[in-house]
Coordinates of C-alpha atoms in Angstrom, one line a residue:
I26 CA 132.5 65.8 78.5
H27 CA 132.6 62.7 80.9
E28 CA 128.7 62.5 80.7
T29 CA 129.0 62.9 76.6
F30 CA 130.8 59.9 76.5
L31 CA 128.7 57.9 78.8
S32 CA 125.1 59.1 77.6
Q33 CA 122.6 56.9 75.7
E34 CA 122.2 59.7 73.3
F35 CA 125.6 59.4 72.3
A36 CA 125.7 55.5 71.9
V37 CA 122.8 56.2 69.5
N38 CA 125.0 59.1 67.5
F39 CA 127.9 56.8 67.4
A40 CA 125.9 53.8 66.2
R41 CA 124.5 55.9 63.6
V42 CA 128.0 57.6 62.4
V43 CA 129.4 53.8 62.6
L44 CA 126.7 52.1 60.6
V45 CA 126.8 54.6 57.8
Y46 CA 130.4 54.9 57.4
Y47 CA 131.2 51.4 57.3
G48 CA 127.8 50.4 55.6
V49 CA 128.3 52.9 52.5
S50 CA 132.1 52.1 52.5
A51 CA 131.6 48.6 52.1
L52 CA 129.2 48.9 49.6
L53 CA 131.2 51.1 47.4
H54 CA 134.4 49.1 48.0
F55 CA 133.4 45.4 47.7
V56 CA 129.5 45.3 46.4
L57 CA 129.4 47.9 43.6
P58 CA 132.7 46.8 41.8
S59 CA 131.7 43.0 42.1
L60 CA 128.5 44.0 40.4
L61 CA 129.4 46.6 37.9
S62 CA 132.1 47.2 35.4
L63 CA 133.8 50.5 36.8
K64 CA 136.5 52.5 35.5
R65 CA 139.1 53.5 37.9
L66 CA 140.5 56.6 38.4
Q67 CA 144.0 55.5 38.8
P68 CA 143.8 52.2 36.5
G69 CA 146.1 49.5 37.4
K70 CA 146.4 50.8 40.8
Q71 CA 144.3 49.5 44.0
Q72 CA 145.0 49.4 47.5
H73 CA 146.0 45.6 49.1
G74 CA 143.7 44.2 51.8
K75 CA 146.2 45.3 54.4
D76 CA 146.1 48.9 53.1
V77 CA 142.0 49.0 53.2
M78 CA 142.2 47.2 56.7
R79 CA 144.5 50.0 57.9
D80 CA 141.9 52.9 56.8
A81 CA 138.9 51.0 58.1
T82 CA 140.5 50.5 61.7
R83 CA 142.3 54.0 61.6
A84 CA 138.7 55.4 61.1
F85 CA 137.3 54.4 64.3
I86 CA 139.0 56.7 66.4
P87 CA 137.7 59.5 64.5
L88 CA 134.4 58.4 64.2
I89 CA 134.3 58.4 68.0
I90 CA 135.3 62.2 67.8
K91 CA 132.5 62.7 65.2
A92 CA 129.8 61.2 67.1
A93 CA 131.2 63.4 70.3
M94 CA 130.9 66.7 68.1
L95 CA 127.6 66.0 67.4
Q96 CA 126.6 65.4 71.0
I97 CA 128.2 68.3 72.3
A98 CA 126.3 70.6 69.6
Q99 CA 123.0 68.6 71.0
N100 CA 124.0 69.3 74.5
L101 CA 125.0 73.0 73.5
H102 CA 121.5 73.4 71.9
R103 CA 119.7 71.5 74.7
N104 CA 121.1 74.4 77.4
G105 CA 120.2 77.0 75.3
Y106 CA 123.2 78.0 73.0
G107 CA 123.2 78.5 69.5
V108 CA 120.3 79.2 67.2
M109 CA 119.1 75.8 66.2
L110 CA 115.2 75.0 66.4
D111 CA 113.3 72.6 68.7
T112 CA 110.5 72.2 65.8
P113 CA 110.6 68.7 64.3
L114 CA 111.7 68.1 60.7
P115 CA 108.5 68.6 58.6
S116 CA 107.3 65.3 56.9
L117 CA 107.5 65.0 53.0
S118 CA 103.9 65.7 52.3
A119 CA 104.3 68.8 54.7
L120 CA 107.0 70.1 52.7
I121 CA 105.2 69.5 49.3
Q122 CA 102.3 71.4 50.6
D123 CA 104.3 74.3 52.0
P124 CA 106.7 74.9 49.0
V125 CA 108.1 78.0 51.0
L126 CA 109.0 76.0 53.7
L127 CA 110.7 73.6 51.4
L128 CA 112.9 76.3 49.8
R129 CA 113.8 77.5 52.9
L130 CA 115.3 74.3 54.2
L131 CA 116.9 73.5 50.7
F132 CA 118.5 77.0 51.1
L133 CA 119.8 76.5 54.7
W134 CA 121.2 73.1 53.5
H135 CA 123.0 74.8 50.6
L136 CA 124.3 77.6 53.0
L137 CA 125.4 74.3 54.8
D138 CA 127.4 73.0 52.2
M139 CA 129.1 76.2 51.5
F140 CA 130.0 76.7 55.3
H141 CA 131.5 73.2 55.3
D142 CA 133.3 73.5 52.2
A143 CA 135.0 76.6 53.4
W144 CA 135.8 75.1 56.7
F145 CA 137.2 72.3 55.4
Y146 CA 139.1 74.0 52.6
F147 CA 141.1 76.5 55.2
S148 CA 141.4 73.6 57.9
H149 CA 142.8 71.3 55.1
R150 CA 145.1 73.9 54.0
L151 CA 146.3 74.2 57.6
L152 CA 147.1 70.6 57.9
H153 CA 149.0 70.9 54.9
T154 CA 151.9 73.2 56.7
R155 CA 155.0 71.7 57.0
W156 CA 154.7 70.7 60.8
L157 CA 151.0 69.3 60.6
M158 CA 151.8 67.4 57.4
R159 CA 154.5 65.8 59.0
N160 CA 152.9 64.8 62.3
V161 CA 149.2 64.5 61.4
H162 CA 148.1 64.7 58.0
Y163 CA 150.5 62.3 56.4
M164 CA 148.4 59.7 58.0
H165 CA 145.8 60.4 55.6
H166 CA 148.0 60.6 52.6
Q167 CA 149.5 57.1 53.1
S168 CA 146.5 56.3 51.1
S169 CA 148.0 57.7 47.5
T170 CA 145.5 55.3 45.8
P171 CA 142.2 55.9 48.1
N172 CA 139.6 53.7 48.7
A173 CA 136.1 54.1 50.3
F174 CA 137.7 53.5 53.7
S175 CA 140.2 56.0 53.5
G176 CA 137.5 58.8 54.0
Y177 CA 137.7 59.3 57.9
S178 CA 141.7 57.2 57.8
F179 CA 143.2 60.2 59.8
H180 CA 145.0 61.4 62.7
W181 CA 142.6 62.2 65.7
F182 CA 143.8 65.7 66.0
E183 CA 142.8 66.1 62.5
A184 CA 139.4 64.5 63.2
I185 CA 138.9 67.7 65.7
A186 CA 140.1 70.2 63.2
V187 CA 137.5 68.8 60.6
F188 CA 134.5 67.9 62.9
D189 CA 134.3 70.7 65.3
V190 CA 132.4 72.7 62.4
T191 CA 129.4 70.5 63.6
V192 CA 129.6 72.6 66.7
A193 CA 130.2 75.9 65.0
E194 CA 127.3 75.5 62.6
I195 CA 124.8 75.5 65.5
F196 CA 125.5 79.2 66.6
I197 CA 124.8 80.4 62.8
F198 CA 122.2 78.2 61.0
P199 CA 118.5 78.2 62.3
I200 CA 117.6 74.7 61.4
P201 CA 115.8 72.0 63.2
A202 CA 118.0 69.7 65.4
E203 CA 116.9 66.7 63.1
M204 CA 117.9 68.5 60.2
Q205 CA 121.8 68.6 61.7
V206 CA 121.7 64.9 62.6
L207 CA 120.7 64.3 58.9
Y208 CA 123.0 66.6 57.6
E209 CA 126.0 65.2 59.4
L210 CA 125.3 61.9 58.5
W211 CA 125.1 62.7 54.7
S212 CA 128.6 64.5 54.7
I213 CA 130.1 61.1 56.1
I214 CA 128.6 59.4 52.9
I215 CA 129.8 62.6 50.8
H216 CA 133.6 61.8 52.6
V217 CA 133.0 58.2 52.0
G218 CA 132.1 58.8 48.4
G219 CA 134.9 60.9 47.7
H220 CA 137.6 58.5 48.0
C221 CA 136.2 55.5 46.8
G222 CA 138.5 55.5 43.5
F223 CA 136.0 55.7 40.7
E224 CA 133.7 58.5 39.5
I225 CA 130.2 58.1 41.3
F226 CA 129.2 62.0 40.3
P227 CA 126.1 62.8 40.6
Y228 CA 125.1 59.9 42.5
F229 CA 126.0 61.2 45.8
P230 CA 125.5 64.6 45.7
H231 CA 125.7 67.6 47.8
L232 CA 123.0 70.0 47.1
G233 CA 124.8 72.0 44.4
V234 CA 125.4 68.9 42.3
V235 CA 121.6 68.1 42.6
I236 CA 120.7 71.7 41.2
Y237 CA 123.1 71.2 38.3
S238 CA 121.8 67.6 37.3
L239 CA 117.8 68.9 37.5
T240 CA 118.7 72.4 35.8
G241 CA 121.2 70.8 33.2
C242 CA 123.6 73.6 33.7
S243 CA 126.4 74.5 31.3
K244 CA 129.7 72.8 31.5
R245 CA 131.2 75.7 33.2
M246 CA 129.0 75.2 36.3
K247 CA 129.6 71.5 36.3
F248 CA 133.4 72.6 36.6
L249 CA 132.6 74.3 40.1
M250 CA 131.2 71.1 41.5
N251 CA 133.7 68.9 43.1
D252 CA 133.5 65.1 42.3
V253 CA 135.7 62.0 43.1
E254 CA 138.2 62.9 40.5
H255 CA 138.9 66.4 41.8
H256 CA 139.9 65.0 45.2
D257 CA 141.6 61.9 44.0
I258 CA 144.2 64.1 42.2
H259 CA 144.7 65.5 45.6
H260 CA 146.1 62.2 47.0
R261 CA 148.4 62.2 43.7
S262 CA 149.4 65.7 44.0
P263 CA 148.8 66.9 47.9
S264 CA 149.5 70.9 46.9
H265 CA 146.5 70.7 44.8
H266 CA 142.6 70.7 45.4
F267 CA 141.8 71.3 49.1
S268 CA 137.9 71.7 48.6
L269 CA 135.2 69.5 49.9
Y270 CA 131.9 70.0 47.9
F271 CA 133.2 73.3 45.4
T272 CA 135.9 73.9 43.4
Y273 CA 135.8 77.7 43.4
L274 CA 138.1 78.4 46.4
D275 CA 140.7 76.0 44.6
Y276 CA 140.1 78.1 41.7
L277 CA 140.3 81.6 43.4
L278 CA 143.2 80.9 45.6
G279 CA 145.3 79.2 43.3
T280 CA 145.4 75.6 44.2
N281 CA 143.5 74.2 41.4
H282 CA 145.9 71.8 39.4
P283 CA 147.2 73.4 36.3
L284 CA 145.9 70.6 34.1
F285 CA 142.5 70.1 35.9
R286 CA 140.6 72.6 34.0
K287 CA 142.2 71.9 30.8
D288 CA 141.3 68.2 31.1
F289 CA 138.2 69.0 32.4
M290 CA 137.0 71.0 29.3
M291 CA 138.1 68.2 27.0
Q292 CA 136.7 65.2 28.9
K293 CA 133.8 66.1 31.0
G294 CA 131.4 67.3 28.7

């Protein structure tokens, strides 16, 4: 562990997660609202500067833990543990020339989405048990009107509970090690976007949303895709909507908000 935090590789991982987290948060919180007319999900409600600063500074320790989990996964892989591959990530031209490889990597990426979604759902449900809610998860719910910096504004224990999926996945998914880094950085963007306070679906998508957008699938399938509004409702009604990428676990396990499907079918088109 001591070597993990002192290595040059950890410094690179930490720089990556910090730049992605704060860069995308600043884009969504400061830049886009100043350039575009955006419809907020909670009209008339917006966090004050001190609350935004609280969330931005509180995210720093979780970002250290995020980088550490990525570093631990890389160290385990380097020492022969897990099923990740040392093969370099293919170039775009190579993927175009080998559609079978492209489909394989897309399928693995989608499986990662499914795995992360399930991990997040059940760890999130655990964080909502009485003791953990009162002593750990309450910090994240201080943002009842979330902003982009709220994504990783939570307790260090919550960061471990959520981010250790980074280590678990190396024992399951035979993906190139470089692909794991890209996936984990993209997951930061998903978390940040999910708290920005206005709807950005489908512009910061997980793979399921990409498939939905490209195929023009039905309204019923869109209901299975998580969006900013779905998670924003969780901050207003904490006993509902625990999922990350998809809504099917909320639907199957009875944690979908009772009015969400009705409103969705009426408004979403």
